[in-house]
Coordinates of C-alpha atoms in Angstrom, one line a residue:
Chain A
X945 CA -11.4 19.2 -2.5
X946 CA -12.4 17.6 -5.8
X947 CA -9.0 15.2 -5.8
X948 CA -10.1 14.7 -2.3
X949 CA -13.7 12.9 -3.6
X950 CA -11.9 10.9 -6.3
X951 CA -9.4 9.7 -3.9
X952 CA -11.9 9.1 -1.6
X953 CA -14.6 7.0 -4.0
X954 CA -11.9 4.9 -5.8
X955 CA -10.7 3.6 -2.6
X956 CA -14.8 3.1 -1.5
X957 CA -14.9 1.6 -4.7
X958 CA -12.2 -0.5 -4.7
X959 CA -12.6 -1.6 -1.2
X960 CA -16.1 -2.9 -2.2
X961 CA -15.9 -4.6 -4.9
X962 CA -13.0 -6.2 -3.6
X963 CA -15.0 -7.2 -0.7
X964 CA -17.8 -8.9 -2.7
X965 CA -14.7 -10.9 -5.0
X966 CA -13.8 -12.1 -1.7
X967 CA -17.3 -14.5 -1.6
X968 CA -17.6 -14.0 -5.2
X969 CA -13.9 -15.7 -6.8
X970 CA -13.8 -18.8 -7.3
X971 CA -10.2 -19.7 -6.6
X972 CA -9.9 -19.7 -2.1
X973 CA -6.3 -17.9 -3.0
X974 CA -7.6 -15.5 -5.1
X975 CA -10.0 -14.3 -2.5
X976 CA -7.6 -14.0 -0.1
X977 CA -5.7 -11.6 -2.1
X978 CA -9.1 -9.6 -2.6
X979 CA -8.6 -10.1 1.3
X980 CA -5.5 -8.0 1.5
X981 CA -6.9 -5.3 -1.8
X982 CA -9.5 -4.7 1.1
X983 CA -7.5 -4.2 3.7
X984 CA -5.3 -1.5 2.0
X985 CA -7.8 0.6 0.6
X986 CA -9.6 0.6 4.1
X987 CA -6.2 1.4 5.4
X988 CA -6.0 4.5 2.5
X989 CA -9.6 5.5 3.9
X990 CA -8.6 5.3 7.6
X991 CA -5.0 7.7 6.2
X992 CA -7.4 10.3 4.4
X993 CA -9.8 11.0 7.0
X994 CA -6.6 12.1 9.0
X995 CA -6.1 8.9 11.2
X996 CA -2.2 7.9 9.8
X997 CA -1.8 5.8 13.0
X998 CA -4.4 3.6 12.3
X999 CA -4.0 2.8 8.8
X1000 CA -0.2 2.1 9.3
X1001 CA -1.3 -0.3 12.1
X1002 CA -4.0 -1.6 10.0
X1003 CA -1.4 -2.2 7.1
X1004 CA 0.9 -3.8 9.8
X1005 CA -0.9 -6.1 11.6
X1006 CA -3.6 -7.3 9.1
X1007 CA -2.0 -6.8 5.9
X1008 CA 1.8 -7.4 7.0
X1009 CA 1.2 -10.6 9.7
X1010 CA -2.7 -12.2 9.7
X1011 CA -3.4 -12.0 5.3
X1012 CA 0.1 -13.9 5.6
X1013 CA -0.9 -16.2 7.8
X1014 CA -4.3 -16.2 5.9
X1015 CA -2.6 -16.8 2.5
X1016 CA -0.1 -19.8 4.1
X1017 CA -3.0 -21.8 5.3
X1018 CA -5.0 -21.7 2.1
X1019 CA -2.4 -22.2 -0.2
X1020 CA -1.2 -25.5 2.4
X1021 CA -4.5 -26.8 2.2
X1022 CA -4.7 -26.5 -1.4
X1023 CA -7.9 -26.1 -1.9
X1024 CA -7.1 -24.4 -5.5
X1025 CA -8.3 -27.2 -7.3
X1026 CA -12.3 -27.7 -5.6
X1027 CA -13.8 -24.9 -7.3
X1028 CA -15.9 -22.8 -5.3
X1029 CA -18.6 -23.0 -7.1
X1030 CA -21.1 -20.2 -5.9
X1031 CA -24.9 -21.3 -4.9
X1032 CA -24.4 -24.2 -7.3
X1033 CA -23.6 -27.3 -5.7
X1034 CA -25.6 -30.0 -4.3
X1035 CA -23.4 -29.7 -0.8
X1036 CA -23.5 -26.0 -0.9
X1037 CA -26.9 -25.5 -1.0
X1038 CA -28.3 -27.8 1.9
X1039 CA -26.1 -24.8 3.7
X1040 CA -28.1 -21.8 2.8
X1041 CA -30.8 -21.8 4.7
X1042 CA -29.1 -21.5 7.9
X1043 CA -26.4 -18.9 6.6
X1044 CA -29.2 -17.1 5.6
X1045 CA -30.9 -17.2 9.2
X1046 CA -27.5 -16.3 10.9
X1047 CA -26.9 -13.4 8.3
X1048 CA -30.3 -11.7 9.1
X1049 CA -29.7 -11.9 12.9
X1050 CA -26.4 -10.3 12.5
X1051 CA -28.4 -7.5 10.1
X1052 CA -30.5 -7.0 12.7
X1053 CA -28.3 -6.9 15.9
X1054 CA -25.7 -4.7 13.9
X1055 CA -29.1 -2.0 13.0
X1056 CA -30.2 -2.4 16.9
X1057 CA -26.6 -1.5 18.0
X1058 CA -26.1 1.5 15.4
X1059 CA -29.9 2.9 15.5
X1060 CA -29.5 2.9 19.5
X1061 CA -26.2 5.1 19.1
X1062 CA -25.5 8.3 20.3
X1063 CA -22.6 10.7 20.1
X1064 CA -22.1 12.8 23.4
X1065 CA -21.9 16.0 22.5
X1066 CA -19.0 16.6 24.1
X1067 CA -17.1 14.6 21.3
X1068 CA -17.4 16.6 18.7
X1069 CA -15.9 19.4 21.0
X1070 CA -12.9 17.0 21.7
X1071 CA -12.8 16.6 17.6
X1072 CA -13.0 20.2 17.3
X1073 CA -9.9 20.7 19.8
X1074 CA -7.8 17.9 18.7
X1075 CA -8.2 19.6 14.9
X1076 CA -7.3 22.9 16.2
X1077 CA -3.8 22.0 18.0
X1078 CA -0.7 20.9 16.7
X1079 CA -0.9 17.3 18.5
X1080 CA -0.4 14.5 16.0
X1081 CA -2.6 11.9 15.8
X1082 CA -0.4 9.3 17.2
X1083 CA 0.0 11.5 20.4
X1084 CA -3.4 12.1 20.9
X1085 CA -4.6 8.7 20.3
X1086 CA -1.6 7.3 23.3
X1087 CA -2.4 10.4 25.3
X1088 CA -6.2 8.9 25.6
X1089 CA -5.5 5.0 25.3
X1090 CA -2.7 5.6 28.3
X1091 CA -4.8 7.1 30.7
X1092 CA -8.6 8.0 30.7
X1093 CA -8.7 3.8 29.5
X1094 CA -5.4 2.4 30.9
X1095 CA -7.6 -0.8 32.1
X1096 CA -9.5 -1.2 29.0
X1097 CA -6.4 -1.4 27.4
X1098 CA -4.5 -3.6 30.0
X1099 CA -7.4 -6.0 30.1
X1100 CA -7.5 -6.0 26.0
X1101 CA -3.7 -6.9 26.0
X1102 CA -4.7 -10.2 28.6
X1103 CA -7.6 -11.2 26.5
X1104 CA -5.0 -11.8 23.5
X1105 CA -2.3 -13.5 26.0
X1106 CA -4.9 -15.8 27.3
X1107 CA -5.7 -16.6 23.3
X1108 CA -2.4 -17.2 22.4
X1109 CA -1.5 -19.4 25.7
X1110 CA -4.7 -21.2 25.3
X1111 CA -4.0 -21.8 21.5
X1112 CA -0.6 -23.1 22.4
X1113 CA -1.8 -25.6 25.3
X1114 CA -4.9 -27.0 23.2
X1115 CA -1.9 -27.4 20.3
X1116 CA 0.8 -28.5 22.2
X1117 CA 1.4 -32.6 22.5
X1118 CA 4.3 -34.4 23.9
X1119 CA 4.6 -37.3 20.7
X1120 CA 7.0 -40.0 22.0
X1121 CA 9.7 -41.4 19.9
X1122 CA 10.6 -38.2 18.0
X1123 CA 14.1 -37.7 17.3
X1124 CA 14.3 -34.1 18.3
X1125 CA 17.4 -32.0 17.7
X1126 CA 19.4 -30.8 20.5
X1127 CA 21.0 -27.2 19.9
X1128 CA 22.9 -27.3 23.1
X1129 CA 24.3 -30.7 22.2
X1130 CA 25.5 -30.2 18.5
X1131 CA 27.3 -26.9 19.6
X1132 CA 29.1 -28.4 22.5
X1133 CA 30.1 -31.7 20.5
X1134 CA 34.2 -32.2 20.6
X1135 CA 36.3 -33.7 18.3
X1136 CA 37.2 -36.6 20.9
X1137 CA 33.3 -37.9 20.7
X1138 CA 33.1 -37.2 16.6
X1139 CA 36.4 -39.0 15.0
X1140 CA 38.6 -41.7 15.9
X1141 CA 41.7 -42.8 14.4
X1142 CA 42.2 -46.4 13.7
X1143 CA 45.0 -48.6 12.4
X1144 CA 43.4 -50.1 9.6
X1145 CA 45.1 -53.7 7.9
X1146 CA 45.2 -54.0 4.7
X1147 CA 42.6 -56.8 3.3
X1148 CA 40.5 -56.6 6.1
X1149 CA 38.9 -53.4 6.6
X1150 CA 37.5 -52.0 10.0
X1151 CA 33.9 -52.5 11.0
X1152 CA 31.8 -49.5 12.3
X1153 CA 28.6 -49.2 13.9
X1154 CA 29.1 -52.2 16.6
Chain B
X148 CA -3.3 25.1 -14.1
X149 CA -2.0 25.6 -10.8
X150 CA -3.2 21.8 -9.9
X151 CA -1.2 20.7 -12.6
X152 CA 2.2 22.5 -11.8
X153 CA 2.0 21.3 -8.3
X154 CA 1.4 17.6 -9.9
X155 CA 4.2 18.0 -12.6
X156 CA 6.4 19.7 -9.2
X157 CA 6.1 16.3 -7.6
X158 CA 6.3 14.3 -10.6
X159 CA 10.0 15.9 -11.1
X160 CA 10.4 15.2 -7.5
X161 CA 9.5 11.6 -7.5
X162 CA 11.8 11.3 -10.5
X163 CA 14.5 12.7 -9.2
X164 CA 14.7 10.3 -6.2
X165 CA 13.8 7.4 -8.2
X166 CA 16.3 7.5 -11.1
X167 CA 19.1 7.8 -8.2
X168 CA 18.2 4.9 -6.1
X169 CA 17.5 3.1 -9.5
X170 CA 21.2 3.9 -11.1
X171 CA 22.5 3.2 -7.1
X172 CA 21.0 -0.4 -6.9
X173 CA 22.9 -1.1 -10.2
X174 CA 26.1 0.0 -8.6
X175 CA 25.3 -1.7 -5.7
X176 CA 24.9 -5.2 -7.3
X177 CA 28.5 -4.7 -8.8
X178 CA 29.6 -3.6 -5.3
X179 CA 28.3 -6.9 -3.7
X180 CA 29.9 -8.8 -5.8
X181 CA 33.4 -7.0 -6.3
X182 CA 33.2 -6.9 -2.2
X183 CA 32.7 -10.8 -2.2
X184 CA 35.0 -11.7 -4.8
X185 CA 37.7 -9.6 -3.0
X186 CA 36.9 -11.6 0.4
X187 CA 37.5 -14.8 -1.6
X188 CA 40.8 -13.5 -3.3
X189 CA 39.0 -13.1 -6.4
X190 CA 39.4 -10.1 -9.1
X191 CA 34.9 -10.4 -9.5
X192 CA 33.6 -8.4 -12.4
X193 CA 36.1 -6.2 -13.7
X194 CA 36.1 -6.2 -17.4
X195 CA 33.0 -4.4 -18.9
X196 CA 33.8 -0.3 -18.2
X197 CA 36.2 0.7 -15.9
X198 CA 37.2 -1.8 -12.6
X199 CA 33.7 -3.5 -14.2
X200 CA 31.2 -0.6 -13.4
X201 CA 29.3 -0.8 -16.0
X202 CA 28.9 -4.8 -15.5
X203 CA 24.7 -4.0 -13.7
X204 CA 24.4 -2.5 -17.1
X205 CA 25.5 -5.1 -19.1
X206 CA 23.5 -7.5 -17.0
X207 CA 20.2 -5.8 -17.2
X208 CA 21.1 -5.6 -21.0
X209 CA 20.9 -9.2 -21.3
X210 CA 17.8 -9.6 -19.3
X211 CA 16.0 -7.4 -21.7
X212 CA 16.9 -9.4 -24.8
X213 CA 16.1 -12.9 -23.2
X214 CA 12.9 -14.2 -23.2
X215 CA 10.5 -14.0 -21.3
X216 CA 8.8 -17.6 -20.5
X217 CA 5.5 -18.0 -18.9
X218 CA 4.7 -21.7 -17.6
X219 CA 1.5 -22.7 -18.9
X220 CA 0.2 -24.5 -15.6
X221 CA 1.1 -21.2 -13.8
X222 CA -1.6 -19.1 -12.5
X223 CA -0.4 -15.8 -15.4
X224 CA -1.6 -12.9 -13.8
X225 CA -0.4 -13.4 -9.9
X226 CA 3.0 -14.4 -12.1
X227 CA 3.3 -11.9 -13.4
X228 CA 2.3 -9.0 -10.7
X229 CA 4.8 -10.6 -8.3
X230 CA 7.6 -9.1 -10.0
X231 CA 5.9 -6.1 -10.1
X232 CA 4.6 -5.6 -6.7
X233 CA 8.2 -6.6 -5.3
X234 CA 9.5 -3.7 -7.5
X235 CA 7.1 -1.0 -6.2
X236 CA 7.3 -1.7 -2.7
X237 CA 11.2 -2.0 -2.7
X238 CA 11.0 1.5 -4.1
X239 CA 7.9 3.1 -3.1
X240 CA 9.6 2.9 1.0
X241 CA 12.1 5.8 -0.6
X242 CA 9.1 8.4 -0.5
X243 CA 10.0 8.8 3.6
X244 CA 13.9 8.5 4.2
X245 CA 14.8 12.1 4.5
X246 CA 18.5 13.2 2.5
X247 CA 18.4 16.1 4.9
X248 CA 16.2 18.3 7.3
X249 CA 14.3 19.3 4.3
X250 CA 15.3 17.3 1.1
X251 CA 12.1 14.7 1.8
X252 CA 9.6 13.9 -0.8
X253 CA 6.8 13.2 1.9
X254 CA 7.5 14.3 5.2
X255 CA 4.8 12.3 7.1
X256 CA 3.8 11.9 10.7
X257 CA 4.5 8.2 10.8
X258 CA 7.3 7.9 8.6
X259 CA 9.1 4.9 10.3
X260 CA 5.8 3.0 10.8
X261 CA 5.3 3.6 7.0
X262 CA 8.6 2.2 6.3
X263 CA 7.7 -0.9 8.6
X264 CA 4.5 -1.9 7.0
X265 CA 5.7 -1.3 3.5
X266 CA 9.0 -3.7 4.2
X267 CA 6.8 -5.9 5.9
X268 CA 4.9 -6.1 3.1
X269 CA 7.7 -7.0 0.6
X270 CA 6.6 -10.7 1.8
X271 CA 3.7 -10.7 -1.0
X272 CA 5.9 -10.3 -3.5
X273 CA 7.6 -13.7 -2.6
X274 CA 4.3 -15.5 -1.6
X275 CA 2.7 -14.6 -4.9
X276 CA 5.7 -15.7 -7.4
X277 CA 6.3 -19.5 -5.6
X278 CA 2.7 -19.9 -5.4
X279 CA 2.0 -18.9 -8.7
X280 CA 4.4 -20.5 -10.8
X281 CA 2.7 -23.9 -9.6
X282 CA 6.2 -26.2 -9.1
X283 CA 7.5 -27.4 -6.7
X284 CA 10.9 -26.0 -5.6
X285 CA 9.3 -22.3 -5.9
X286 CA 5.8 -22.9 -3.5
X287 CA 8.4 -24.4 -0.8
X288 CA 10.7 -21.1 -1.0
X289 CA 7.7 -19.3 -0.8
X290 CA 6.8 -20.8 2.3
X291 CA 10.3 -20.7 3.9
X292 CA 10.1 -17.1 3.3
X293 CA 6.9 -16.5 4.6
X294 CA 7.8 -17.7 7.8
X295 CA 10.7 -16.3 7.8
X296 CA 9.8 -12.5 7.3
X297 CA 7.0 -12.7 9.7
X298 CA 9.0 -14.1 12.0
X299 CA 12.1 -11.5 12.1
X300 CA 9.8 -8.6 11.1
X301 CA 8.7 -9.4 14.8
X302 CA 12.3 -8.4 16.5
X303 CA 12.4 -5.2 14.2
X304 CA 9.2 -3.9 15.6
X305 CA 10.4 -4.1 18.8
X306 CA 13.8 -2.9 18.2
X307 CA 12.1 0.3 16.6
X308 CA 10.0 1.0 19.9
X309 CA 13.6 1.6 21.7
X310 CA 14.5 3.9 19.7
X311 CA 10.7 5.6 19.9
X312 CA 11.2 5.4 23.5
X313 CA 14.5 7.7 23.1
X314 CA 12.9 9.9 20.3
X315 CA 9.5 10.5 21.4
X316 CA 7.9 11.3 17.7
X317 CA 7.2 8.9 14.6
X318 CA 9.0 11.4 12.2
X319 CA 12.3 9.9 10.4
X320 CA 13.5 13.2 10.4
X321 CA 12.8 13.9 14.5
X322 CA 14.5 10.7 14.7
X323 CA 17.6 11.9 13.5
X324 CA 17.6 15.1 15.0
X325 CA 17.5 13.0 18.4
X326 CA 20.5 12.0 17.7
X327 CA 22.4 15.3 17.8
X328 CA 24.6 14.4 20.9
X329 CA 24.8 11.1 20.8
X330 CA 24.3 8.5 17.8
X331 CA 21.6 5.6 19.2
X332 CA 23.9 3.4 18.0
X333 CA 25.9 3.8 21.1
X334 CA 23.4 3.6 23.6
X335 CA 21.5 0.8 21.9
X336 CA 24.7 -1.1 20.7
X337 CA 22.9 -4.5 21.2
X338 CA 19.7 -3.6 19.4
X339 CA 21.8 -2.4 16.6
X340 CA 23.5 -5.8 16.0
X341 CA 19.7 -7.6 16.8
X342 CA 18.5 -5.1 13.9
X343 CA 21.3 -5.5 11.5
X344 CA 21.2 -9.2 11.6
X345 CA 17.3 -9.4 11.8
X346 CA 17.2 -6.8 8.4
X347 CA 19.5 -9.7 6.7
X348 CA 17.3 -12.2 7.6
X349 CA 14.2 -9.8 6.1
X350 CA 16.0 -9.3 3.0
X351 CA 16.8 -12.6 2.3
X352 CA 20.5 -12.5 2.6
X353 CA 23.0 -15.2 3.2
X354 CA 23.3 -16.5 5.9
X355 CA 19.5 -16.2 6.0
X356 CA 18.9 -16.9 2.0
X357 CA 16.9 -19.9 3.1
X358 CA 13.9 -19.1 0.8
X359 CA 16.5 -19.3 -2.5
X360 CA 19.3 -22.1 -0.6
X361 CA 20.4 -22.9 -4.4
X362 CA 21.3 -26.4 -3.3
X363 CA 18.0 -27.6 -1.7
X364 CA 15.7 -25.2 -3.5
X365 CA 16.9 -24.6 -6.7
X366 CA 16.7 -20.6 -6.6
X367 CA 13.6 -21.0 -4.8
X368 CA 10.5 -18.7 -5.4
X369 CA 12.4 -17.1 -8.8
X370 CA 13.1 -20.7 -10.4
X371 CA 10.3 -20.7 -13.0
X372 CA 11.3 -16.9 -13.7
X373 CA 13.4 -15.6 -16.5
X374 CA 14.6 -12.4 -18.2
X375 CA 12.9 -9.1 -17.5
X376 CA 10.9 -10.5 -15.1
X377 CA 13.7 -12.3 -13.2
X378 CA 15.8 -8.9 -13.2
X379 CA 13.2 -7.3 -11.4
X380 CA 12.7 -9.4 -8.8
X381 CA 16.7 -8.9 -8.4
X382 CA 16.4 -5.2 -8.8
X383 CA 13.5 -5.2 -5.8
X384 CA 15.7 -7.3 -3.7
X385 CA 18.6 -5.2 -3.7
X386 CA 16.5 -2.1 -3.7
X387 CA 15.3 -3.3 -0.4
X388 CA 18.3 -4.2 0.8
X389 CA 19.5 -0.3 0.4
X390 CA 16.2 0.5 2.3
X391 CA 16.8 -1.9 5.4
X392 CA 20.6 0.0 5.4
X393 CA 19.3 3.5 5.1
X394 CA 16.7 2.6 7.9
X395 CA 19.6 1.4 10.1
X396 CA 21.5 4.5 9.0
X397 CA 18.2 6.7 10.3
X398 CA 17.7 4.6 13.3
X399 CA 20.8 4.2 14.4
X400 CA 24.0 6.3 12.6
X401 CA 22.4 9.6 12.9
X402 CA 20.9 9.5 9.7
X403 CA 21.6 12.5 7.4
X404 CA 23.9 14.5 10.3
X405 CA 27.7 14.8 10.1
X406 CA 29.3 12.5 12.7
X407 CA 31.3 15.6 13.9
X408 CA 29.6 18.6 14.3
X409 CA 32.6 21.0 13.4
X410 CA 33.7 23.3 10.6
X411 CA 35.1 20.9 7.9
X412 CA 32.4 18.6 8.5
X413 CA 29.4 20.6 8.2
X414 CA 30.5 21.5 4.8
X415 CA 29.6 18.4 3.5
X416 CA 26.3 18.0 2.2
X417 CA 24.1 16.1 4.3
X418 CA 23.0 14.2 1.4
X419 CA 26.5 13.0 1.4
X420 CA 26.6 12.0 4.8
X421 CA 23.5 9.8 4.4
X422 CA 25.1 8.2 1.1
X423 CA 28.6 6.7 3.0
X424 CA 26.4 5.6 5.9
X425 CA 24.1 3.5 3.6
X426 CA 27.3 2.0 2.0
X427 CA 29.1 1.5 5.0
X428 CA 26.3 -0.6 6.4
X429 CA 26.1 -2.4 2.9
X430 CA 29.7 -3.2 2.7
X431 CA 28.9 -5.3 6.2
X432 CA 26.4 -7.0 4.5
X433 CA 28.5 -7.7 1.7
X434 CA 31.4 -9.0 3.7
X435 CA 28.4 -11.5 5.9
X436 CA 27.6 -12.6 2.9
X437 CA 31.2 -13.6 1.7
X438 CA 32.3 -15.4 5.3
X439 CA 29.4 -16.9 7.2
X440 CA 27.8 -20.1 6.2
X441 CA 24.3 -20.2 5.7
X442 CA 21.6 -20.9 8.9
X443 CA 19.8 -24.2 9.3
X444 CA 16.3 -23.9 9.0
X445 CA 15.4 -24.5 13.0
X446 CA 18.2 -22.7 14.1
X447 CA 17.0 -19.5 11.8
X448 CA 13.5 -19.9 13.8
X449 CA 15.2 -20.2 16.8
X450 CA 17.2 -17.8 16.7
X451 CA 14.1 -15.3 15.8
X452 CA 11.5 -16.1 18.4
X453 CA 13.9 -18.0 21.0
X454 CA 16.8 -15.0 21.0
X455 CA 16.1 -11.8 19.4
X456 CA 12.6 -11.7 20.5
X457 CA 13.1 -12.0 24.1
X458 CA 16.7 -10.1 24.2
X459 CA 14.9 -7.2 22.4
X460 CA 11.8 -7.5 24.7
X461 CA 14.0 -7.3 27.9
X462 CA 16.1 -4.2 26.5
X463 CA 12.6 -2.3 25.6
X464 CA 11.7 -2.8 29.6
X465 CA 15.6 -1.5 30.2
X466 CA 15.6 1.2 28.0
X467 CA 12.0 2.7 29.2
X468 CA 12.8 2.4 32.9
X469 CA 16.0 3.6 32.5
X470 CA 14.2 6.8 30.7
X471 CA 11.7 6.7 33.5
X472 CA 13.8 6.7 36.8
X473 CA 16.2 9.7 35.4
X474 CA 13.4 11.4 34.1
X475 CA 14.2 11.4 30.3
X476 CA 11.2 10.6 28.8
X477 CA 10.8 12.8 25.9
X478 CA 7.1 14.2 27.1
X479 CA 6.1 17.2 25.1

C-alpha cells in the first residue's frame, strides 16, 4: 500500500509540474516535450487505478500520433528562436486581460458542472461487481461501449469523420501548372518510349530535345 | 525484508532477460551483415573470433574508446536523452513477449497494446536527436521519420485488430495459445506480408531507410552523433528490430508453440521455439535488405495510406464477418 502512495504521488507530481513547464518553458519545443512527460504520467495514473485500457490508449493516440504531430509543427515553424518570454513583453501583455476573463469563465463553468454532479448510486454497485469478477477491464469497458451506448459511440465516430473530411476540403486546392508525378505512368513506361538508338557520324554529333 | 526479496526476485528477473536480448542484438548485428555480404558474394566480417562472431564486440569496443563530441549549437540535454530514450524503449517492450506459457516477466492484460504504444513511441527517440543536434541533414531525417512511423504505425494497428478478432483477449500469451490448430499466419497470409513489410518500414529498414538515405541525408538524424552515443542509437535500432520480429513471431508463427504438436517436438523448449522464429523472420529482413532498392519518398507514403491502409481495412470487415456468419466469434 505504501509503494502504492509513492507510485501514485510521483506520477501526481510529475504530471504537475510538468503541466505548469508547459506555460512556464521558454523554448515552444521544450514545452511540448513537458506535453508528452504529462501525458505519460497521466497514462501511469489511469494504469494504477486499474484502467490498463485507457492508459495504453492514452499512450497510443496522444503520446504515439497527436504530441508527434504537435512536436512536427512546432519544430517546422521554428519558433525556437522568439523566446517566450513569460508576462514580460510589450505584445504579451496587451493579451492578458482577456485570457484572464476567458480563464475565470472556464473556472467557473468547470465548478458549476462538477458541484452540480452526482453519482447514481447504482454505480458504485456496478464498480463493486465489475471488481469482484474475473472480467478484464478491456471486456468490460467493450461490453458497455458496444451496447447500452452503441449510438453515442457511432455518432462519436461521425463527429471525427466529418472533422477529418471537412479539414481535407477546407485544405484541399486544385494549383494549376504543377508537375505532378504519375505512379501509373512511370511503372507502365517501356523501353520503346525511353531509348532510341541512333547512327551517330563522326564530327557531327546528334541533336536531342527537337 | 520480504519487500525487498520480491524487489531483488525481479531485479534478477529483469536481468536475466535483458543481458540475453543485449548479448542477442550483438549477434544479430553480425548476422545482418554476414547474411548481406553472403547475398552479394561477399565473405562480410569474418576475422575477429570464430567465422567473425565476436566482430559486435569489437565494434562496441571501439565506440567506447572514441570520443564523444557534443556540438556546441546543439540543444545538450535533448542530445543527449535521445540516445537514451531510444535505448529504453527498444528494450523496455521485452517486459511482455512471453518465452513460454509461464516464462514472462509481466504478464499483463494488454500486452500487445503495450507493445504497440511503446514501438510507436520509438519515434521520440528520432525526433529528439535531428532536432537537437541543430543541422541540417539530421532535422530533415527527423522529419522523414516522423512521418514515416506515424504513417505505417497506422496499417499495424489495424493489422493487429484481425488477429484480436480471431483471439478474442489482449494477452500475448492468449494470443499464442489461439493459435494451437492453426498458425494465423495461414489464415491471415496477406496481413502477414502487410505487417512484415509495414514493421520494416517502422524500423527504419532498407528499402524504407529513408530517414538515414546515406546519399541524400548523410546518415540522417545520427549525423552529428559519435561514439558511445552513436552505438546506442544502433543498439536501440536493432533491438527494435528483434521486437517488431518477435511480435510477428507472436502474432503470426504461433509464438512460443512447437509447429508440430508431437513427441520429438514437444521436447524442445519452448524458449527455443520462440528463438528460431525471431531469426527466421530476421534472416528475411536481412535478405530485403541485401536485394531491394530503397522506396522513393511518395511512393513510401503511398504505399502506407493509399495500399496497406485500405487493403488492411477491407480484410478487418472480411475477417469479422467471416467470424460473424459461422459463428466464431470468440465471445466469453
Amino acid at each position: 500500500m505504501i509503494a502504492h502512495a509513492i507510485f501514485f504521488y510521483t506520477f501526481s507530481i510529475i504530471a504537475v509540474v510538468s503541466a505548469i513547464m508547459v506555460t512556464a518553458s521558454k523554448n515552444t519545443v521544450h514545452s511540448v516535450f513537458f506535453l508528452i512527460l504529462d501525458f505519460i504520467s497521466i497514462s501511469c495514473l489511469f494504469i494504477m487505478i486499474g484502467a490498463e485500457f485507457l492508459g495504453m490508449i492514452m499512450l497510443i493516440v496522444y503520446v504515439g500520433a497527436v504530441a508527434v504531430l504537435f512536436l512536427f509543427v512546432v519544430m517546422m515553424l521554428n519558433v525556437a528562436q522568439q523566446k517566450n518570454q513569460w508576462f514580460a513583453g510589450q505584445q504579451s501583455s496587451r493579451h492578458i486581460p482577456v485570457g484572464l476573463i476567458i480563464s475565470t469563465l472556464i473556472f467557473f463553468e468547470i465548478i458549476i458542472v462538477i458541484g452540480g454532479w452526482k453519482y447514481k448510486p447504482e454505480i458504485f454497485d456496478i464498480n463493486n461487481s465489475i471488481s469482484q469478477a474475473s472480467i478484464s477491464n478491456t471486456h468490460s469497458l467493450g461490453q458497455i461501449l458496444y451496447t447500452d451506448y452503441i449510438h453515442v459511440f457511432q455518432i462519436s465516430g461521425m463527429i471525427l469523420l466529418v472533422a477529418m473530411i471537412g479539414a481535407i476540403v477546407l485544405t484541399f486546392r486544385q494549383r494549376s501548372g504543377v508537375k505532378r508525378q504519375s505512379y501509373i505512368k512511370q511503372i507502365s513506361r517501356e523501353r520503346a518510349e525511353g531509348v532510341e538508338v541512333l547512327e551517330v557520324q563522326s564530327n557531327k554529333g546528334v541533336k536531342l530535345d527537337d | 525484508m520480504e519487500h525487498l526479496s520480491t524487489v531483488f526476485q525481479e531485479v534478477y528477473k529483469i536481468l536475466f532477460l535483458l543481458v540475453p536480448v543485449l548479448v542477442s542484438v550483438a549477434m544479430i548485428v553480425w548476422l545482418d551483415r554476414r547474411v548481406w555480404a553472403f547475398v552479394q558474394k561477399r565473405q562480410g566480417p569474418n576475422v575477429v573470433g570464430p567465422f567473425g562472431l565476436l566482430q559486435s564486440l569489437a565494434d562496441a569496443l571501439k565506440y567506447i574508446f572514441k570520443e564523444i563530441i557534443i556540438p556546441s549549437s546543439s540543444n545538450k540535454v535533448i542530445f543527449i536523452l535521445a540516445p537514451i530514450v531510444t535505448m529504453t524503449l527498444a528494450l523496455i517492450a521485452w517486459a511482455v513477449i512471453p518465452f513460454s506459457a509461464t516464462q514472462v516477466l509481466a504478464d499483463i492484460n494488454v500486452g500487445i497494446l503495450y507493445l504497440f504504444a511503446v514501438s510507436s513511441l520509438g519515434v521520440y527517440g528520432i525526433i529528439m536527436g535531428g532536432w537537437a543536434s541543430n543541422s541540417k541533414y539530421p532535422f530533415l531525417g527527423a522529419i522523414r521519420s516522423a512521418a514515416q512511423m506515424v504513417s505505417y504505425e497506422v496499417s499495424i494497428g489495424v493489422i493487429i485488430i484481425n488477429v484480436l478478432l480471431c483471439v478474442g483477449s489482449l494477452n500475448l500469451n492468449d494470443i499464442v495459445i489461439a493459435q494451437q490448430n492453426m498458425w494465423f499466419v495461414i489464415p491471415l497470409f496477406p496481413m502477414f506480408v502487410i505487417f512484415f513489410i509495414s514493421a520494416l518500414a517502422e524500423t527504419n529498414r532498407p528499402p524504407f531507410d529513408l530517414p538515414e538515405a546515406e546519399a541524400e541525408l548523410v546518415a540522417g538524424y545520427q549525423t552529428e552523433y559519435s561514439g558511445m552515443m552513436y552505438a546506442m542509437f544502433w543498439l536501440g535500432e536493432y533491438a527494435n528490430i528483434l521486437l517488431m520480429c518477435a511480435m510477428g513471431a507472436i502474432l503470426f508463427l504461433g509464438g512460443w508453440m512447437s509447429p508440430i504438436d508431437v513427441y520429438p517436438f514437444t521436447l524442445v523448449p519452448s524458449a527455443i521455439w520462440l528463438i528460431l522464429k525471431i531469426l527466421l523472420l530476421f534472416i528475411l529482413f536481412a535478405l530485403v535488405k541485401a536485394i531491394v532498392p530503397r522506396y522513393r519518398y511518395d511512393q513510401l507514403m503511398r504505399l502506407g495510406w493509399k495500399v496497406f491502409l485500405p487493403l488492411s481495412l477491407i480484410w478487418v470487415v472480411l475477417t469479422a464477418s467471416y467470424l460473424f456468419y459461422f459463428n466464431l466469434l470468440p465471445v466469453n
